[in-house]
């Protein structure tokens, strides 16, 4: 290699040296700097997305608290002797979302299916949470599609006692 170097003219040596430096810089950039920079950018984007999620969750928390202030006696009976269908129907009426429920169909003594259309997803989740908390009624199955309106869904929910 030394013999080859010495056979080069000084101008060629400068060109080989310059090319070697450029190749070294390219290797440093593509092997080290670019992956680190890309990873940092991805992590910053993820942090921003998480912050947006936290802001959204805080807004929804305020909405839920507002709903509870409006109707503090929502589902006030924990040992309700009414049928599952009646409990769900009353709860939906108290939440003000009964009009979005297009059909309620009993499936035996301990199960009921709801078909909902253009219902505010947040209110539906609050209803499901209150049914679970107050009456031990759980979601057995749920299937939703987005509606054209933001924050609203249509679909079917199966509830069991």
PDB file of C-alpha atoms in Angstrom:
ATOM      1  CA  UNK A   1       0.000   0.000   0.000  1.00  0.00           C
ATOM      2  CA  UNK A   2       2.892   2.312   0.840  1.00  0.00           C
ATOM      3  CA  UNK A   3       4.458   1.575  -2.542  1.00  0.00           C
ATOM      4  CA  UNK A   4       1.190   2.412  -4.271  1.00  0.00           C
ATOM      5  CA  UNK A   5       0.936   5.667  -2.304  1.00  0.00           C
ATOM      6  CA  UNK A   6       4.425   6.699  -3.263  1.00  0.00           C
ATOM      7  CA  UNK A   7       3.735   6.037  -6.946  1.00  0.00           C
ATOM      8  CA  UNK A   8       0.937   8.610  -6.896  1.00  0.00           C
ATOM      9  CA  UNK A   9       1.648  12.165  -7.868  1.00  0.00           C
ATOM     10  CA  UNK A  10       1.077  14.801  -5.160  1.00  0.00           C
ATOM     11  CA  UNK A  11      -2.118  15.961  -6.856  1.00  0.00           C
ATOM     12  CA  UNK A  12      -3.502  12.392  -6.866  1.00  0.00           C
ATOM     13  CA  UNK A  13      -2.541  11.988  -3.206  1.00  0.00           C
ATOM     14  CA  UNK A  14      -4.601  15.082  -2.319  1.00  0.00           C
ATOM     15  CA  UNK A  15      -7.551  13.715  -4.275  1.00  0.00           C
ATOM     16  CA  UNK A  16      -7.313  10.303  -2.532  1.00  0.00           C
ATOM     17  CA  UNK A  17      -6.996  12.043   0.832  1.00  0.00           C
ATOM     18  CA  UNK A  18      -9.995  14.282   0.112  1.00  0.00           C
ATOM     19  CA  UNK A  19     -12.052  11.299  -1.065  1.00  0.00           C
ATOM     20  CA  UNK A  20     -11.075   9.350   2.074  1.00  0.00           C
ATOM     21  CA  UNK A  21     -12.141  12.244   4.302  1.00  0.00           C
ATOM     22  CA  UNK A  22     -15.488  12.530   2.455  1.00  0.00           C
ATOM     23  CA  UNK A  23     -16.088   8.784   2.742  1.00  0.00           C
ATOM     24  CA  UNK A  24     -15.240   8.960   6.466  1.00  0.00           C
ATOM     25  CA  UNK A  25     -17.663  11.854   6.974  1.00  0.00           C
ATOM     26  CA  UNK A  26     -20.384  10.006   5.034  1.00  0.00           C
ATOM     27  CA  UNK A  27     -19.874   6.890   7.156  1.00  0.00           C
ATOM     28  CA  UNK A  28     -20.077   8.942  10.365  1.00  0.00           C
ATOM     29  CA  UNK A  29     -23.214  10.700   9.152  1.00  0.00           C
ATOM     30  CA  UNK A  30     -25.115   7.654   7.878  1.00  0.00           C
ATOM     31  CA  UNK A  31     -23.926   5.180  10.537  1.00  0.00           C
ATOM     32  CA  UNK A  32     -24.071   7.382  13.618  1.00  0.00           C
ATOM     33  CA  UNK A  33     -25.618  10.842  13.287  1.00  0.00           C
ATOM     34  CA  UNK A  34     -28.633  10.060  11.092  1.00  0.00           C
ATOM     35  CA  UNK A  35     -29.960   7.114  13.198  1.00  0.00           C
ATOM     36  CA  UNK A  36     -29.521   9.056  16.440  1.00  0.00           C
ATOM     37  CA  UNK A  37     -31.230  12.128  15.020  1.00  0.00           C
ATOM     38  CA  UNK A  38     -34.073  10.074  13.563  1.00  0.00           C
ATOM     39  CA  UNK A  39     -34.595   8.239  16.847  1.00  0.00           C
ATOM     40  CA  UNK A  40     -34.658  11.519  18.766  1.00  0.00           C
ATOM     41  CA  UNK A  41     -37.243  12.988  16.368  1.00  0.00           C
ATOM     42  CA  UNK A  42     -39.438   9.877  16.683  1.00  0.00           C
ATOM     43  CA  UNK A  43     -39.284  10.061  20.466  1.00  0.00           C
ATOM     44  CA  UNK A  44     -40.180  13.757  20.422  1.00  0.00           C
ATOM     45  CA  UNK A  45     -43.192  13.003  18.211  1.00  0.00           C
ATOM     46  CA  UNK A  46     -44.293  10.243  20.579  1.00  0.00           C
ATOM     47  CA  UNK A  47     -43.979  12.575  23.583  1.00  0.00           C
ATOM     48  CA  UNK A  48     -46.072  15.218  21.805  1.00  0.00           C
ATOM     49  CA  UNK A  49     -48.716  12.616  20.952  1.00  0.00           C
ATOM     50  CA  UNK A  50     -48.807  11.459  24.587  1.00  0.00           C
ATOM     51  CA  UNK A  51     -49.193  15.061  25.739  1.00  0.00           C
ATOM     52  CA  UNK A  52     -52.101  15.503  23.342  1.00  0.00           C
ATOM     53  CA  UNK A  53     -53.658  12.340  24.756  1.00  0.00           C
ATOM     54  CA  UNK A  54     -53.284  13.630  28.314  1.00  0.00           C
ATOM     55  CA  UNK A  55     -54.922  16.937  27.350  1.00  0.00           C
ATOM     56  CA  UNK A  56     -57.780  15.030  25.693  1.00  0.00           C
ATOM     57  CA  UNK A  57     -58.197  12.799  28.742  1.00  0.00           C
ATOM     58  CA  UNK A  58     -58.326  15.805  31.066  1.00  0.00           C
ATOM     59  CA  UNK A  59     -61.032  17.360  28.905  1.00  0.00           C
ATOM     60  CA  UNK A  60     -63.045  14.127  28.997  1.00  0.00           C
ATOM     61  CA  UNK A  61     -62.567  13.928  32.760  1.00  0.00           C
ATOM     62  CA  UNK A  62     -64.158  17.352  33.061  1.00  0.00           C
ATOM     63  CA  UNK A  63     -67.062  16.225  30.856  1.00  0.00           C
ATOM     64  CA  UNK A  64     -67.608  13.145  33.026  1.00  0.00           C
ATOM     65  CA  UNK A  65     -67.498  15.233  36.188  1.00  0.00           C
ATOM     66  CA  UNK A  66     -69.973  17.632  34.602  1.00  0.00           C
ATOM     67  CA  UNK A  67     -72.329  14.742  33.815  1.00  0.00           C
ATOM     68  CA  UNK A  68     -72.087  13.520  37.388  1.00  0.00           C
ATOM     69  CA  UNK A  69     -72.814  17.030  38.713  1.00  0.00           C
ATOM     70  CA  UNK A  70     -75.868  17.312  36.472  1.00  0.00           C
ATOM     71  CA  UNK A  71     -77.282  14.009  37.701  1.00  0.00           C
ATOM     72  CA  UNK A  72     -75.660  12.942  40.993  1.00  0.00           C
ATOM     73  CA  UNK A  73     -78.258  10.214  41.589  1.00  0.00           C
ATOM     74  CA  UNK A  74     -77.457   8.430  38.370  1.00  0.00           C
ATOM     75  CA  UNK A  75     -78.037   4.703  38.982  1.00  0.00           C
ATOM     76  CA  UNK A  76     -78.572   5.179  42.674  1.00  0.00           C
ATOM     77  CA  UNK A  77     -79.671   1.584  43.395  1.00  0.00           C
ATOM     78  CA  UNK A  78     -76.965  -1.055  43.660  1.00  0.00           C
ATOM     79  CA  UNK A  79     -79.302  -3.981  44.438  1.00  0.00           C
ATOM     80  CA  UNK A  80     -81.888  -3.223  41.805  1.00  0.00           C
ATOM     81  CA  UNK A  81     -84.617  -5.861  41.490  1.00  0.00           C
ATOM     82  CA  UNK A  82     -85.750  -4.563  38.101  1.00  0.00           C
ATOM     83  CA  UNK A  83     -84.993  -6.485  34.949  1.00  0.00           C
ATOM     84  CA  UNK A  84     -81.726  -5.873  33.158  1.00  0.00           C
ATOM     85  CA  UNK A  85     -83.635  -4.303  30.280  1.00  0.00           C
ATOM     86  CA  UNK A  86     -85.359  -1.837  32.627  1.00  0.00           C
ATOM     87  CA  UNK A  87     -82.126  -0.894  34.401  1.00  0.00           C
ATOM     88  CA  UNK A  88     -80.340  -0.208  31.101  1.00  0.00           C
ATOM     89  CA  UNK A  89     -83.271   1.713  29.668  1.00  0.00           C
ATOM     90  CA  UNK A  90     -83.619   3.872  32.791  1.00  0.00           C
ATOM     91  CA  UNK A  91     -79.893   4.538  32.890  1.00  0.00           C
ATOM     92  CA  UNK A  92     -79.875   5.630  29.250  1.00  0.00           C
ATOM     93  CA  UNK A  93     -82.831   7.947  29.897  1.00  0.00           C
ATOM     94  CA  UNK A  94     -81.124   9.468  32.927  1.00  0.00           C
ATOM     95  CA  UNK A  95     -77.963  10.077  30.876  1.00  0.00           C
ATOM     96  CA  UNK A  96     -80.019  11.721  28.134  1.00  0.00           C
ATOM     97  CA  UNK A  97     -78.856   9.261  25.481  1.00  0.00           C
ATOM     98  CA  UNK A  98     -81.937   7.051  25.177  1.00  0.00           C
ATOM     99  CA  UNK A  99     -82.807   8.610  21.808  1.00  0.00           C
ATOM    100  CA  UNK A 100     -79.544   7.291  20.334  1.00  0.00           C
ATOM    101  CA  UNK A 101     -80.479   3.712  21.272  1.00  0.00           C
ATOM    102  CA  UNK A 102     -82.451   2.396  18.321  1.00  0.00           C
ATOM    103  CA  UNK A 103     -83.252  -1.016  19.785  1.00  0.00           C
ATOM    104  CA  UNK A 104     -82.937  -2.905  23.075  1.00  0.00           C
ATOM    105  CA  UNK A 105     -83.431  -6.643  22.911  1.00  0.00           C
ATOM    106  CA  UNK A 106     -83.329  -9.049  25.868  1.00  0.00           C
ATOM    107  CA  UNK A 107     -81.318 -12.255  25.419  1.00  0.00           C
ATOM    108  CA  UNK A 108     -82.422 -14.422  28.292  1.00  0.00           C
ATOM    109  CA  UNK A 109     -82.622 -13.290  31.908  1.00  0.00           C
ATOM    110  CA  UNK A 110     -79.069 -12.010  32.250  1.00  0.00           C
ATOM    111  CA  UNK A 111     -78.194 -10.483  28.893  1.00  0.00           C
ATOM    112  CA  UNK A 112     -79.406  -7.623  26.716  1.00  0.00           C
ATOM    113  CA  UNK A 113     -78.315  -6.216  23.350  1.00  0.00           C
ATOM    114  CA  UNK A 114     -78.356  -2.523  22.486  1.00  0.00           C
ATOM    115  CA  UNK A 115     -78.162  -1.070  19.003  1.00  0.00           C
ATOM    116  CA  UNK A 116     -76.934   2.509  19.045  1.00  0.00           C
ATOM    117  CA  UNK A 117     -76.756   5.066  16.278  1.00  0.00           C
ATOM    118  CA  UNK A 118     -74.793   8.327  16.252  1.00  0.00           C
ATOM    119  CA  UNK A 119     -74.250   8.236  19.993  1.00  0.00           C
ATOM    120  CA  UNK A 120     -71.541  10.277  21.715  1.00  0.00           C
ATOM    121  CA  UNK A 121     -68.899   7.672  22.490  1.00  0.00           C
ATOM    122  CA  UNK A 122     -67.902   9.429  25.712  1.00  0.00           C
ATOM    123  CA  UNK A 123     -71.447   9.325  27.075  1.00  0.00           C
ATOM    124  CA  UNK A 124     -71.815   5.679  26.087  1.00  0.00           C
ATOM    125  CA  UNK A 125     -68.626   4.833  27.989  1.00  0.00           C
ATOM    126  CA  UNK A 126     -69.877   6.736  31.038  1.00  0.00           C
ATOM    127  CA  UNK A 127     -73.155   4.780  30.849  1.00  0.00           C
ATOM    128  CA  UNK A 128     -71.289   1.454  30.628  1.00  0.00           C
ATOM    129  CA  UNK A 129     -69.062   2.447  33.547  1.00  0.00           C
ATOM    130  CA  UNK A 130     -72.009   3.448  35.710  1.00  0.00           C
ATOM    131  CA  UNK A 131     -73.905   0.259  34.857  1.00  0.00           C
ATOM    132  CA  UNK A 132     -70.867  -1.746  35.894  1.00  0.00           C
ATOM    133  CA  UNK A 133     -70.148   0.259  39.035  1.00  0.00           C
ATOM    134  CA  UNK A 134     -73.702   0.574  40.326  1.00  0.00           C
ATOM    135  CA  UNK A 135     -75.425  -2.552  39.042  1.00  0.00           C
ATOM    136  CA  UNK A 136     -72.608  -4.990  38.226  1.00  0.00           C
ATOM    137  CA  UNK A 137     -73.665  -5.025  34.581  1.00  0.00           C
ATOM    138  CA  UNK A 138     -70.728  -5.749  32.285  1.00  0.00           C
ATOM    139  CA  UNK A 139     -70.034  -5.375  28.597  1.00  0.00           C
ATOM    140  CA  UNK A 140     -69.817  -8.866  27.119  1.00  0.00           C
ATOM    141  CA  UNK A 141     -69.355  -7.759  23.519  1.00  0.00           C
ATOM    142  CA  UNK A 142     -69.212  -4.486  21.660  1.00  0.00           C
ATOM    143  CA  UNK A 143     -68.815  -3.549  18.025  1.00  0.00           C
ATOM    144  CA  UNK A 144     -68.712   0.058  16.836  1.00  0.00           C
ATOM    145  CA  UNK A 145     -68.202   1.993  13.637  1.00  0.00           C
ATOM    146  CA  UNK A 146     -67.291   5.649  13.453  1.00  0.00           C
ATOM    147  CA  UNK A 147     -70.053   8.003  12.506  1.00  0.00           C
ATOM    148  CA  UNK A 148     -69.567  10.939  10.213  1.00  0.00           C
ATOM    149  CA  UNK A 149     -69.781  13.249  13.217  1.00  0.00           C
ATOM    150  CA  UNK A 150     -66.614  13.495  15.292  1.00  0.00           C
ATOM    151  CA  UNK A 151     -66.840  11.641  18.609  1.00  0.00           C
ATOM    152  CA  UNK A 152     -69.953   9.677  17.693  1.00  0.00           C
ATOM    153  CA  UNK A 153     -70.324   5.972  16.940  1.00  0.00           C
ATOM    154  CA  UNK A 154     -72.907   3.479  15.785  1.00  0.00           C
ATOM    155  CA  UNK A 155     -72.956  -0.194  16.647  1.00  0.00           C
ATOM    156  CA  UNK A 156     -74.072  -2.966  18.958  1.00  0.00           C
ATOM    157  CA  UNK A 157     -73.349  -3.669  22.637  1.00  0.00           C
ATOM    158  CA  UNK A 158     -74.151  -6.828  24.577  1.00  0.00           C
ATOM    159  CA  UNK A 159     -74.504  -6.373  28.328  1.00  0.00           C
ATOM    160  CA  UNK A 160     -74.651  -9.140  30.941  1.00  0.00           C
ATOM    161  CA  UNK A 161     -75.480  -9.217  34.622  1.00  0.00           C
TER     162      UNK A 161
END
